[in-house]
XYZ file of C-alpha atoms in Angstrom:
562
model
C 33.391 -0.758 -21.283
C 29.832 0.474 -22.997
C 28.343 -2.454 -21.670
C 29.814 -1.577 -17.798
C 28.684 2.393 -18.945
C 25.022 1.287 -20.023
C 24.553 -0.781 -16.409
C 25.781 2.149 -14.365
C 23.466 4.485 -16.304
C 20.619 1.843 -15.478
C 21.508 0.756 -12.199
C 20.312 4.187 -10.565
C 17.170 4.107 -12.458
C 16.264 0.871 -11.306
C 17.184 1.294 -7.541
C 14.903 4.708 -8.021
C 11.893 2.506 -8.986
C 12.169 -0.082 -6.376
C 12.768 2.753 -4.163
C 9.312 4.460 -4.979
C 7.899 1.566 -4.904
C 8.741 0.219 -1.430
C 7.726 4.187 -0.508
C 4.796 3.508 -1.930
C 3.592 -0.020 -0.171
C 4.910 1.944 3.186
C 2.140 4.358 2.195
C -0.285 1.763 1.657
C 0.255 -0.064 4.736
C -0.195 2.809 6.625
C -3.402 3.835 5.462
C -4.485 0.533 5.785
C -3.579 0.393 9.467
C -5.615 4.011 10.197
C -8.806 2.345 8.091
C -8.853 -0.641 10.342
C -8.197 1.651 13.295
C -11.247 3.775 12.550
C -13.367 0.894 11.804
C -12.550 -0.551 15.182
C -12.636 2.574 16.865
C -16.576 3.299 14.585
C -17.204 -0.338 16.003
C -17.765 -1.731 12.565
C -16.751 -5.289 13.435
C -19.490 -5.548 16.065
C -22.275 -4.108 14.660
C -24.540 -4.975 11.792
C -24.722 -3.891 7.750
C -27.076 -1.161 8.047
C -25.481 1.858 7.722
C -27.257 1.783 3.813
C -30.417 -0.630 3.163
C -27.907 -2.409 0.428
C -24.820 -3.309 2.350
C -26.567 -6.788 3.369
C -26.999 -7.178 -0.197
C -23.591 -6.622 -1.423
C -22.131 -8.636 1.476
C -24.672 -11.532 0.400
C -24.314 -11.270 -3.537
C -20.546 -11.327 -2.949
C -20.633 -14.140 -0.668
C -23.018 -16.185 -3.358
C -19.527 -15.264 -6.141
C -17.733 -17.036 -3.713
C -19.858 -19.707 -2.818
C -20.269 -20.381 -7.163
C -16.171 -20.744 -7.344
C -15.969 -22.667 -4.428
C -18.672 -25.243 -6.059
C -16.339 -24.944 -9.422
C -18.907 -23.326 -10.886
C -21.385 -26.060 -11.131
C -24.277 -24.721 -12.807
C -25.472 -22.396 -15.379
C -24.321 -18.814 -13.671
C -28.370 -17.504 -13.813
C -30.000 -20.820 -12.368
C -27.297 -20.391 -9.566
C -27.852 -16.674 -8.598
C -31.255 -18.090 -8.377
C -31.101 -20.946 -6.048
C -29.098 -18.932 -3.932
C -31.616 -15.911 -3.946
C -34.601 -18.099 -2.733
C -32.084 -19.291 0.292
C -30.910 -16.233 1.107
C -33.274 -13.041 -0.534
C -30.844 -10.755 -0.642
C -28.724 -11.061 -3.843
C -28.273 -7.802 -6.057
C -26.440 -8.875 -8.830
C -28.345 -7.346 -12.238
C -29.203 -4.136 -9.549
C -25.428 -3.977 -9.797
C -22.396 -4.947 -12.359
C -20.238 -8.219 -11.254
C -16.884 -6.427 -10.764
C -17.344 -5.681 -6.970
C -18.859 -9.213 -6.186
C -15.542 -10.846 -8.205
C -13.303 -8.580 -5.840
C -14.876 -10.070 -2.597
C -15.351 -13.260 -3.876
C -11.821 -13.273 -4.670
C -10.877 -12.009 -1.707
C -12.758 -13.923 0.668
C -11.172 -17.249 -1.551
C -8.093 -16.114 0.893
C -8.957 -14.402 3.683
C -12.428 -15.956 4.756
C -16.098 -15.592 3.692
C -17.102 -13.186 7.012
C -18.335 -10.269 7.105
C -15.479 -9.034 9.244
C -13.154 -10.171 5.859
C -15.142 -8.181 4.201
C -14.329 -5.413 5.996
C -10.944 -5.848 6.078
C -10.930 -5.619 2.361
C -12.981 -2.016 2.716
C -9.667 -1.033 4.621
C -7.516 -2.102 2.020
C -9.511 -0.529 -0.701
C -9.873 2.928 1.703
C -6.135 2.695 2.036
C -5.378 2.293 -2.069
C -7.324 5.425 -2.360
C -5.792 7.454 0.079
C -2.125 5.693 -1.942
C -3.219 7.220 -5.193
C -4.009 10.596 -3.940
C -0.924 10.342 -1.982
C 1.192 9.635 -5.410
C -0.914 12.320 -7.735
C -0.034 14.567 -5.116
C 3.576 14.162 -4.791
C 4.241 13.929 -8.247
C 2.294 17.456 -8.797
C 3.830 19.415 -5.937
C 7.476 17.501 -5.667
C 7.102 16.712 -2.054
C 6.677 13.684 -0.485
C 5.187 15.795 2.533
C 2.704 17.872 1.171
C 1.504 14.293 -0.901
C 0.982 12.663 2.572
C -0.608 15.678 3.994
C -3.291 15.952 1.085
C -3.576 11.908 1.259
C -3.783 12.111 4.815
C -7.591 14.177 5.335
C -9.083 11.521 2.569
C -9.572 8.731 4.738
C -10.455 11.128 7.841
C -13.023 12.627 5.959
C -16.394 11.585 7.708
C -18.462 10.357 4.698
C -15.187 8.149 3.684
C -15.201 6.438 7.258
C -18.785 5.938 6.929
C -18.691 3.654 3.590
C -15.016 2.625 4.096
C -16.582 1.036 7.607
C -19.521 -1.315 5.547
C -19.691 -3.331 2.471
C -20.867 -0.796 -0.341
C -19.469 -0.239 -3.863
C -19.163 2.909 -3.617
C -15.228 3.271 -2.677
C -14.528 0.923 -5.259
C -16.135 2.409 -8.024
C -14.305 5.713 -6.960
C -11.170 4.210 -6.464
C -11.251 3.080 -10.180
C -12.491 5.886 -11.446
C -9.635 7.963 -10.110
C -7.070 5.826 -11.502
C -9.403 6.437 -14.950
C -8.834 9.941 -14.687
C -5.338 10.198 -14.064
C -4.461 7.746 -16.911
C -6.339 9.960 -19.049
C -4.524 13.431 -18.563
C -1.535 11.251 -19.182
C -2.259 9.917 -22.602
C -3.073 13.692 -23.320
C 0.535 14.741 -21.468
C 2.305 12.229 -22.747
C 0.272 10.493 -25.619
C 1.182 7.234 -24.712
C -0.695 4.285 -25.841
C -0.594 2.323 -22.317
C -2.337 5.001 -21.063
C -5.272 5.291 -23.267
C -5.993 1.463 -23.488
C -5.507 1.266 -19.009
C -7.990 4.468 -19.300
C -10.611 1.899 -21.298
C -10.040 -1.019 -18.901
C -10.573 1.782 -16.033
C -13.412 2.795 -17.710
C -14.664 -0.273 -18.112
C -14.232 -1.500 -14.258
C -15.761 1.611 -13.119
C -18.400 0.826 -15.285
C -18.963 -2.737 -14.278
C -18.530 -1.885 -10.828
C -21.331 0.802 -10.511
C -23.551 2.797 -13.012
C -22.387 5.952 -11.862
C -18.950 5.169 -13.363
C -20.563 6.171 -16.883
C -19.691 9.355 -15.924
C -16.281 8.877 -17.188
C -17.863 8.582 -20.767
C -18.430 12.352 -20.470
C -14.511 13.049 -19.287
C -13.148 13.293 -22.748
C -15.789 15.644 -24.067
C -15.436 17.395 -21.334
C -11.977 17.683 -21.346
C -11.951 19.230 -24.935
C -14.403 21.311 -24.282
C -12.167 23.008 -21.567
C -9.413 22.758 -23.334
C -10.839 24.200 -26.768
C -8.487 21.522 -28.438
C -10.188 18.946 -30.693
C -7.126 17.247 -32.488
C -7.151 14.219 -30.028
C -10.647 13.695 -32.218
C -8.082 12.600 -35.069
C -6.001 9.879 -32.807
C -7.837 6.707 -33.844
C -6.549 5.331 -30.631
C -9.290 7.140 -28.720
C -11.661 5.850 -30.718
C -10.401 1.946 -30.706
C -10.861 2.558 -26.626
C -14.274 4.143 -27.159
C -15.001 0.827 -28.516
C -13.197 -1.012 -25.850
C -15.184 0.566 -23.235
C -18.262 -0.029 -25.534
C -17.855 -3.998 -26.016
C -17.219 -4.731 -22.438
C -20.294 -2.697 -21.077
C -23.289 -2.313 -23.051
C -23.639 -6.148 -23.196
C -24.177 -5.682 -19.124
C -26.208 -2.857 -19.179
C -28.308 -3.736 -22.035
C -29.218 -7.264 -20.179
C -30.084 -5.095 -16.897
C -31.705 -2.327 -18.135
C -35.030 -3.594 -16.541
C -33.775 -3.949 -13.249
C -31.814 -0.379 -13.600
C -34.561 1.456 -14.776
C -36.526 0.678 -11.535
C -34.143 2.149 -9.081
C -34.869 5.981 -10.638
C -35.836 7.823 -7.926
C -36.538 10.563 -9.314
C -37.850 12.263 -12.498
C -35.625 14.541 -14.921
C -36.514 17.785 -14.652
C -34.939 21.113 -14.974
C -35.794 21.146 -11.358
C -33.790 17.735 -10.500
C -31.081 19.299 -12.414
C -30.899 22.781 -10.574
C -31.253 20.917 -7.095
C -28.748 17.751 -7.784
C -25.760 20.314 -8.870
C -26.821 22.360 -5.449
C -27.013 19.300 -3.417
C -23.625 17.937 -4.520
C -22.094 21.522 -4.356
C -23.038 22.055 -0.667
C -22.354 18.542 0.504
C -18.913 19.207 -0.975
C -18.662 21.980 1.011
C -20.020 20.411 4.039
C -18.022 17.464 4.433
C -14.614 18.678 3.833
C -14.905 21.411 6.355
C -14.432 25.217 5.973
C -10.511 24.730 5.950
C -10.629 22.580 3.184
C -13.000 24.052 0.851
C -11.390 27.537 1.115
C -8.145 26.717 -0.167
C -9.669 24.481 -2.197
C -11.818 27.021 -3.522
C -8.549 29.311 -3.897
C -6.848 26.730 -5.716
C -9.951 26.122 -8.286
C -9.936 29.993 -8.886
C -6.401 29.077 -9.848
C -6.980 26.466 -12.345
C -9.840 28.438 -13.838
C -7.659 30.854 -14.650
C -4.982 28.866 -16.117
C -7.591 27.014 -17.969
C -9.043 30.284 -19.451
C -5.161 31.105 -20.766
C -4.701 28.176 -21.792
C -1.547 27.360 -19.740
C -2.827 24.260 -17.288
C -1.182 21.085 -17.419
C -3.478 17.911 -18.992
C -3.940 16.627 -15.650
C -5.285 19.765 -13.650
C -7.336 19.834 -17.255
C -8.797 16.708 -16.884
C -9.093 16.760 -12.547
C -11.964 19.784 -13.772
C -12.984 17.978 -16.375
C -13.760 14.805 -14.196
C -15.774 17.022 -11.780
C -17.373 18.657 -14.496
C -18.295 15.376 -15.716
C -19.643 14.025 -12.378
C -22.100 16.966 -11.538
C -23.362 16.493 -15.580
C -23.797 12.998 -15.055
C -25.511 12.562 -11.827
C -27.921 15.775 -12.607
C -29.243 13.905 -15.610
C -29.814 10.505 -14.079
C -32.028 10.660 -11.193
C -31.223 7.570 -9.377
C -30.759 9.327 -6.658
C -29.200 12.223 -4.317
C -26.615 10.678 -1.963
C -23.884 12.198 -0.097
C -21.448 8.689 -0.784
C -21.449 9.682 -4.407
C -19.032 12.119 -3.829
C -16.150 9.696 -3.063
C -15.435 9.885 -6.784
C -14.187 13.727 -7.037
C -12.886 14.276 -3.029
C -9.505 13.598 -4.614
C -9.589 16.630 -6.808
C -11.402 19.177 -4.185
C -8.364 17.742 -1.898
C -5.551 18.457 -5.092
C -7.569 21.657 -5.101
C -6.935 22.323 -1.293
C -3.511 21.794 -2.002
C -3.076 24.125 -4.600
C -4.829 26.994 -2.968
C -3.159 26.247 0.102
C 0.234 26.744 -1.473
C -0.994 29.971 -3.263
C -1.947 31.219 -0.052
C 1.239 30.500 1.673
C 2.882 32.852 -0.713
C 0.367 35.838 -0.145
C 1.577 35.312 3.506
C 4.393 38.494 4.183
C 6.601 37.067 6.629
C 10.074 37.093 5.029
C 11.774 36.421 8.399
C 10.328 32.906 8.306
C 11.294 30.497 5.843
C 8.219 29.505 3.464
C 8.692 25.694 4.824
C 7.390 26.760 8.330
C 4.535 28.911 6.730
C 3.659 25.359 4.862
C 3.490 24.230 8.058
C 1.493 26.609 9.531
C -0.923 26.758 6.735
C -1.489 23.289 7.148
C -1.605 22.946 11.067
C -4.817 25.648 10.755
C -6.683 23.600 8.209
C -6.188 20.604 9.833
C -7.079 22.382 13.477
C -10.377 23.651 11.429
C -11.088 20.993 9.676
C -10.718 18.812 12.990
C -12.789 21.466 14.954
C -15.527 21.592 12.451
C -15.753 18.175 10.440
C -13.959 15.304 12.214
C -15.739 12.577 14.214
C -15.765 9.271 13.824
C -19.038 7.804 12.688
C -20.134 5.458 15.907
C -22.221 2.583 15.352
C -24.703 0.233 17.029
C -23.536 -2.810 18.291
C -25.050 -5.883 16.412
C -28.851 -7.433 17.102
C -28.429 -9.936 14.463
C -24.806 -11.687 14.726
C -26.191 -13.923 17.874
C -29.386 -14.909 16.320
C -28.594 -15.275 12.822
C -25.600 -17.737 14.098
C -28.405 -19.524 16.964
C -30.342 -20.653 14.067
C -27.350 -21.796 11.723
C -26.151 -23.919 14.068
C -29.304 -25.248 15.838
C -29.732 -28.776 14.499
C -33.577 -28.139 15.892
C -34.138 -25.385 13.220
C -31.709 -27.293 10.763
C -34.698 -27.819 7.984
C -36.789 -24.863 9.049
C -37.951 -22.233 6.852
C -37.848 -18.803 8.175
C -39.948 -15.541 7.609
C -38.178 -12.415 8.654
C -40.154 -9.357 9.198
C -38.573 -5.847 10.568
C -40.239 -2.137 10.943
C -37.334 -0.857 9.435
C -34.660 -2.471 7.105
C -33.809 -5.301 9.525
C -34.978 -7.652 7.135
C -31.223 -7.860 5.211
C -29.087 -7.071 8.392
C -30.432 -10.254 9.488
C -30.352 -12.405 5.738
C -26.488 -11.183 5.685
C -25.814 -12.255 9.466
C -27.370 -15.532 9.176
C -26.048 -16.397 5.293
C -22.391 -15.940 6.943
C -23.288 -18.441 9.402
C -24.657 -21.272 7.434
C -22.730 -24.018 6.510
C -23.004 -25.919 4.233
C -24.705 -23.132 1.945
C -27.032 -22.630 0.808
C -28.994 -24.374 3.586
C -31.830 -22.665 5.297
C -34.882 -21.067 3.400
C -35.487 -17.208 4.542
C -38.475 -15.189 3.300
C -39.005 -11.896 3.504
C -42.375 -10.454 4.862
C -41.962 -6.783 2.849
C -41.625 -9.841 -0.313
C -43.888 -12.398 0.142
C -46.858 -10.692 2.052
C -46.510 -7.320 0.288
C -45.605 -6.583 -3.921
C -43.790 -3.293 -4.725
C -40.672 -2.455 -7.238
C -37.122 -2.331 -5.895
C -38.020 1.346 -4.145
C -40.714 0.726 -2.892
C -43.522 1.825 -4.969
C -46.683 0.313 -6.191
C -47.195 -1.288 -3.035
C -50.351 -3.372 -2.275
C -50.956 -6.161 0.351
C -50.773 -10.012 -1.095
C -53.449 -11.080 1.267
C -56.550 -9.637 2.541
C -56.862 -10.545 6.101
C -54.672 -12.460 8.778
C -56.564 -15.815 8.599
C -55.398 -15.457 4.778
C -52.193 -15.001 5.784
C -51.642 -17.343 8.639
C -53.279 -19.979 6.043
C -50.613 -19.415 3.601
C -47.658 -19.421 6.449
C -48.950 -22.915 7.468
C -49.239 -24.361 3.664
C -45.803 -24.017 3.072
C -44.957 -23.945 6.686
C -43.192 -21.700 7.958
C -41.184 -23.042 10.809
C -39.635 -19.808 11.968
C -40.775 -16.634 12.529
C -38.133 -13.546 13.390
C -39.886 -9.804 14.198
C -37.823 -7.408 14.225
C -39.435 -4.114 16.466
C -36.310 -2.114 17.479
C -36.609 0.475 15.088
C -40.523 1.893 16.161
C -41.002 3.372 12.780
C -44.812 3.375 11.133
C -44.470 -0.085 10.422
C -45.953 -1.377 6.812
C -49.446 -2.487 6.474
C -47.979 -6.405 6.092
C -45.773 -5.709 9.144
C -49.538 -5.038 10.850
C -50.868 -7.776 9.381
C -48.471 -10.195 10.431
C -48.125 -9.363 14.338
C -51.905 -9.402 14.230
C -51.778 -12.482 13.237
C -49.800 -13.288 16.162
C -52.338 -11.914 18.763
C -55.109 -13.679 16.973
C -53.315 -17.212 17.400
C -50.721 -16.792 19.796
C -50.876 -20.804 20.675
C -49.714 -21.182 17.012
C -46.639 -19.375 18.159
C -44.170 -19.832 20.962
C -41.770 -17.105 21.453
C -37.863 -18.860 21.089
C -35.496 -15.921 22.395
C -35.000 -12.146 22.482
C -32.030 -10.566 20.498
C -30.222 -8.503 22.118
C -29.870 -10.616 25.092
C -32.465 -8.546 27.977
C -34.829 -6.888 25.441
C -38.338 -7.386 25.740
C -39.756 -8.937 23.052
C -41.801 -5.805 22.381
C -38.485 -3.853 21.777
C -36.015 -6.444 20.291
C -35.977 -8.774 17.506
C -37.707 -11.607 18.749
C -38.212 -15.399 17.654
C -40.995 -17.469 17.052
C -41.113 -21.272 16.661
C -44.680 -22.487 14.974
C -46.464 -24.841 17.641
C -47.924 -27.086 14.681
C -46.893 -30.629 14.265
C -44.972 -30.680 11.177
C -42.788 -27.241 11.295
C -40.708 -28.818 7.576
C -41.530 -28.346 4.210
C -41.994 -31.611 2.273
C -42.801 -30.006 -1.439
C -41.599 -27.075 -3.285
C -42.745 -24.088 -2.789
C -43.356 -21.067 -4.803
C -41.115 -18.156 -4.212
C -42.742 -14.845 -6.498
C -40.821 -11.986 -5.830
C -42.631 -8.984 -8.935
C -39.405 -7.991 -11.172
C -37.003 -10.456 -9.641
C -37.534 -13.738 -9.584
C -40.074 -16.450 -9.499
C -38.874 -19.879 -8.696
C -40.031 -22.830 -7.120
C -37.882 -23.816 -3.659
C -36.782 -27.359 -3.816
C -36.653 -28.645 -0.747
C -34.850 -31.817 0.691
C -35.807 -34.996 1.902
């Protein structure tokens, strides 16, 4: 009789879980469906990686993960990376922690090695995000509803489309981050040890997916300091995750720091500081629409308040904390001021919205109608300002590179031809990426990158000087290895670089060493499309290594094949 009382007791329990559970996945898949929606809709599957200048390199140094397991890991991990940088000049790994590359390499094990794959993936991660909002804000405000409501704007929300719609770590490193976050204000709700050691493998993800996920080493701090409560100081179990986060991370970071330290952008000054807090303030502001920011301003007056007395739950706590934590972090390391760094606190300004939305409701004096149609009301007129005043869906080129990167990859008349890539703007990786999904087997053909081999400069940039002094030099050093293939890339009409100069005068000084190939897109001119250029001379195929000297990177000799 116990026995038949426990399994009755359990029984319920059980069916709730599975039930929440299925609710959940439902969730998911739905997201995921209105991510690859938007992406088609944004044309993301027929354009090219360039909505950042690092996309290509992501997509690349993810595709050279996959390429290493595929091989069974046949090498030494380093001497790999660097075989398949001189094929394909656009790996990142050392710029950026492994943990992002893993994902798509693990991904594209199953689903394909495209870029298109890869996008599919973005979806999936978009659509997890959008999931965990949706099941913070359920469990906070007891509705199933309002959680799908507040879920509902995160994907919508322009910059989220934008980075959700190309291969960048941002959304990944957020998505962790946010699961970081709400594991910690449950150790401090609930003081359970799962939660602190999933908070250090969080931690530790975020970490070793992007710098910027250090900021979570200031959310405990932080979270004290708010909370003027110190005794979690005294749980040893914080400081045996501490450690955690420690051993898995400084190894990386320490064996990077030279690469790292030459993407600063910026100097830290009490300047940076003032403007980085404003700029990440008013971008807030700006993306999530006038709706949105003043409930969500409403609701943060809110949790100040209960902060100040002392009566907020751990995990509104530790929501401030984290963006607390963020604006500290990212006004004291001047990498950079981006707009796609906020991903990793639009969860809390939409909680917030939430909140001050349902404060406002209340202040609304219309006892004859019941406060469920007020919640709806409330929420039609953010989400008619908010659509009015912040929604579009970011609309992008269609490709230049896809036809001519997969021309040359299958051409068995450009099968053992190096190729120099040169572009105005940053066509230089749009076209690495396009062609490195096309080769097979890979690695296979040799590209070089004009802004790299004619030019030296750090990873921003800077310190730039020319390689060679004149065009003869140049032309002499293009035929010594030779260069078989030469892509230009003129549809962007910016200043172009002083090597960019050099090289299409080195064209008009010797245009019988030349012959133009094609014109991508199909009916540009070549003076306003990418075109390609096959070299004239009569042996177009390396026979010898050749040096590949890339300042702060790599320098390597190319093998080449018989």
């Amino acid at each position: 009789m116990n026995a038949l009382l426990e399994r009755d007791r359990t029984e319920p329990l059980v069916s709730r879980r599975i039930e929440k559970a299925i609710r959940l996945l439902v969730i998911l898949v739905f997201f995921w469906v209105l991510a690859l929606l938007l992406q088609y809709v944004g044309n993301a599957y027929g354009s090219d990686l360039n909505v950042e200048s690092d996309d290509p390199a992501h997509y690349v140094t993810g595709l050279m993960v996959h390429d290493y397991f595929v091989h069974g890991c046949p090498w030494p991990p380093k001497a790999f990376a660097e075989n398949f940088y001189a094929h394909y000049p656009k790996v990142a790994i050392g710029h950026w922690p492994p943990v992002f590359y893993v994902l798509q390499a693990v991904w594209m094990l199953g689903f394909g090695d495209s870029i298109h794959a890869d996008l599919v993936l973005m979806a999936l991660l978009n659509a997890a995000f959008a999931t965990a909002l949706f099941w913070v804000a359920e469990r906070e405000f007891h509705s199933i509803w309002v959680g799908l409501v507040t879920a509902l704007l995160l994907p919508l929300i322009y910059v989220v489309q934008l980075f959700s719609g190309t291969i960048m770590s941002d959304l990944p490193v957020a998505l962790i981050s946010f699961g970081a976050v709400i594991a910690w204000a449950d150790f401090l709700e609930k003081g359970r040890t799962r939660s602190i050691v999933l908070f250090a493998v969080l931690a530790s993800l975020s970490i070793l997916t992007k710098g910027n996920g250090y900021a979570l080493a200031l959310l405990p701090p932080v979270t004290m300091l708010l909370a003027r409560n110190v005794k979690v100081l005294r749980d040893w179990r914080l400081w045996a995750a501490g450690l955690l986060v420690a051993a898995c991370t400084i190894p990386w970071t320490w064996f990077t720091r030279d690469l790292i330290r030459s993407t600063m952008e910026y100097q830290l000054t009490p300047s940076f500081v003032v403007h980085a807090i404003w700029f990440y303030i008013s971008k807030l502001f700006e993306e999530s629409s006038f709706g949105v920011s003043l409930c969500a301003v409403v609701g943060l007056g809110a949790v100040v308040r209960s902060i100040a007395k002392r009566q907020a739950s751990p995990l509104w706590v530790s929501l401030i904390a984290w963006v607390l934590a963020f604006l500290l972090f990212h006004s004291l390391v001047p990498a950079g001021l981006e707009d796609r760094y906020l991903l990793m606190i639009l969860p809390v300004w939409l909680l917030l919205m939430t909140k001050g939305a349902s404060i406002v409701i209340r202040w609304i004096r219309a006892p004859r109608i019941a406060i469920e149609w007020r919640a709806v009301a409330a929420a039609v007129i953010v989400g008619v300002l908010f659509a009015a005043t912040s929604f579009s869906i970011p609309k992008r080129k269609a490709s230049i590179y896809s036809d001519l990167g997969k021309t040359i990859a299958i051409s068995q008349e450009y099968s053992r031809h190096v190729i120099l890539v040169a572009s105005e703007g940053d066509g230089e990786g749009e076209f690495i990426s396009q062609l490195a999904q096309w080769d097979t087997p890979r690695p296979r053909h040799v590209v070089l990158r004009a802004s790299r081999l004619l030019a030296s400069s750090d990873w921003l940039g800077r310190n730039y000087h020319l390689r060679f002094s004149s065009s003869d030099d140049l032309a002499a050093e293009l035929k010594s290895i030779p260069v078989g293939l030469l892509v230009m890339d003129r549809t962007s009409h910016r200043d172009p670089s002083p090597h960019y100069t050099e090289l299409e005068q080195m064209l008009h000084n010797a245009p019988e060493d030349w012959k133009l190939a094609g014109v991508y897109p199909a009916g540009a001119s070549p003076a306003a499309g990418v075109a390609l250029y096959v070299w004239t001379g009569r042996d177009a195929i390396p026979h010898k290594p050749f040096m590949v000297d890339v300042d702060g990177t790599i320098r390597l000799s190319v093998p080449v094949g018989p």
